[in-house]
C-alpha atoms as one frame of an Amber mdcrd trajectory, in Angstrom:
protein
  10.313  -7.171   2.862   9.121  -3.988   1.158   9.472  -0.561   2.708   6.318
   0.325   4.627   4.257   3.311   3.491   3.309   4.323   7.029   5.394   4.443
  10.211   3.334   1.719  11.909   2.804  -1.468   9.934   2.090  -5.160  10.323
   3.772  -7.991   8.497   1.879 -11.250   8.098   4.038 -14.064   9.422   1.777
 -17.087   9.471  -1.718 -17.996   8.424  -3.941 -20.729   9.830  -6.011 -22.387
   7.150  -9.537 -23.143   8.438  -9.967 -26.113   6.111  -7.582 -28.226   8.192
  -9.349 -30.651  10.526  -7.548 -29.345  13.615  -8.607 -25.722  13.004 -12.148
 -26.277  11.709 -13.943 -23.933  14.143 -11.190 -22.314  16.186  -7.690 -22.830
  17.488  -7.588 -25.573  20.120  -6.999 -24.574  23.740  -3.445 -24.905  24.945
  -0.128 -23.159  25.319   1.511 -21.771  22.198   5.154 -20.746  21.894   6.605
 -18.264  19.439  10.335 -17.965  18.858  11.200 -14.365  17.893  14.615 -13.990
  16.286  16.506 -10.757  15.887  16.859 -10.875  12.091  15.778  -7.267  11.596
  17.328  -4.800  14.071  14.826  -2.273  15.403  16.791  -0.662  18.241  18.540
   1.750  15.848  15.306   3.672  15.255  13.618   2.906  18.602  11.257   0.397
  17.022   9.481  -2.503  18.705   8.366  -5.995  17.779   4.986  -7.357  18.820
   2.987 -10.490  18.192  -0.639  -9.859  17.275  -3.202 -12.620  16.769  -5.857
 -11.270  14.475  -8.644 -12.316  12.169  -9.119 -11.173   8.612 -12.252 -10.716
   6.591 -12.843 -11.218   2.881 -11.922  -7.523   2.398  -8.501  -7.873   3.974
  -6.975  -6.929   7.292  -7.945  -4.762  10.205  -9.223  -1.816   8.160 -11.892
  -2.606   5.561 -11.767   0.899   4.018  -9.302  -0.007   1.274 -11.257  -3.088
   0.199 -14.524  -1.153   0.142 -12.852   1.703  -1.781 -11.573  -0.743  -4.430
 -15.045  -2.237  -4.867 -16.725   1.188  -5.104 -14.197   2.532  -7.610 -14.448
  -0.660  -9.697 -18.257  -0.415  -9.816 -18.038   3.276 -10.692 -15.672   2.480
 -13.572 -18.037  -0.182 -14.903 -21.039   2.176 -14.748 -19.160   5.048 -16.397
 -17.814   2.715 -19.079 -21.339   1.552 -19.890 -22.636   5.169 -19.956 -19.844
   6.275 -22.298 -20.486   3.265 -24.542 -24.180   4.186 -24.836 -23.291   7.833
 -25.569 -20.769   6.740 -28.196 -23.228   4.396 -29.916 -26.115   6.875 -29.833
 -24.365  10.181 -30.627 -21.012   9.168 -32.155 -20.099   9.560 -35.779 -20.196
   6.494 -37.989 -17.065   5.121 -39.636 -18.296   6.335 -43.029 -18.607   9.920
 -41.735 -15.124   9.853 -40.199 -13.421   8.510 -43.360 -15.098  10.976 -45.744
 -13.877  14.231 -44.208 -13.130  17.033 -46.648 -12.098  20.651 -46.057 -15.741
  21.639 -46.627 -17.151  19.224 -43.997 -19.160  20.976 -41.305 -18.245  20.058
 -37.710
């Protein structure tokens, strides 16, 4: 397990695949048991262990900000790359001009 960046964190333990016939729409009603072992001691730093049943979206976990930020930054990079390509093609020097530079060449 990696070191967490923030003091409160969640670690994914299990995942229920919705493509299984038993879990097509939701988890079936019933009693579920979870065996929690003491593999990672938390009493030294007054930590706690909790079980959280949660859903995830296509952007990730409980906070969609990071997923949205990645998408926005990616789109911004694509747009800026296209703009710089157009500027380079329209206003850039040709290969012939770059190769034939002499001390008298005006810049």
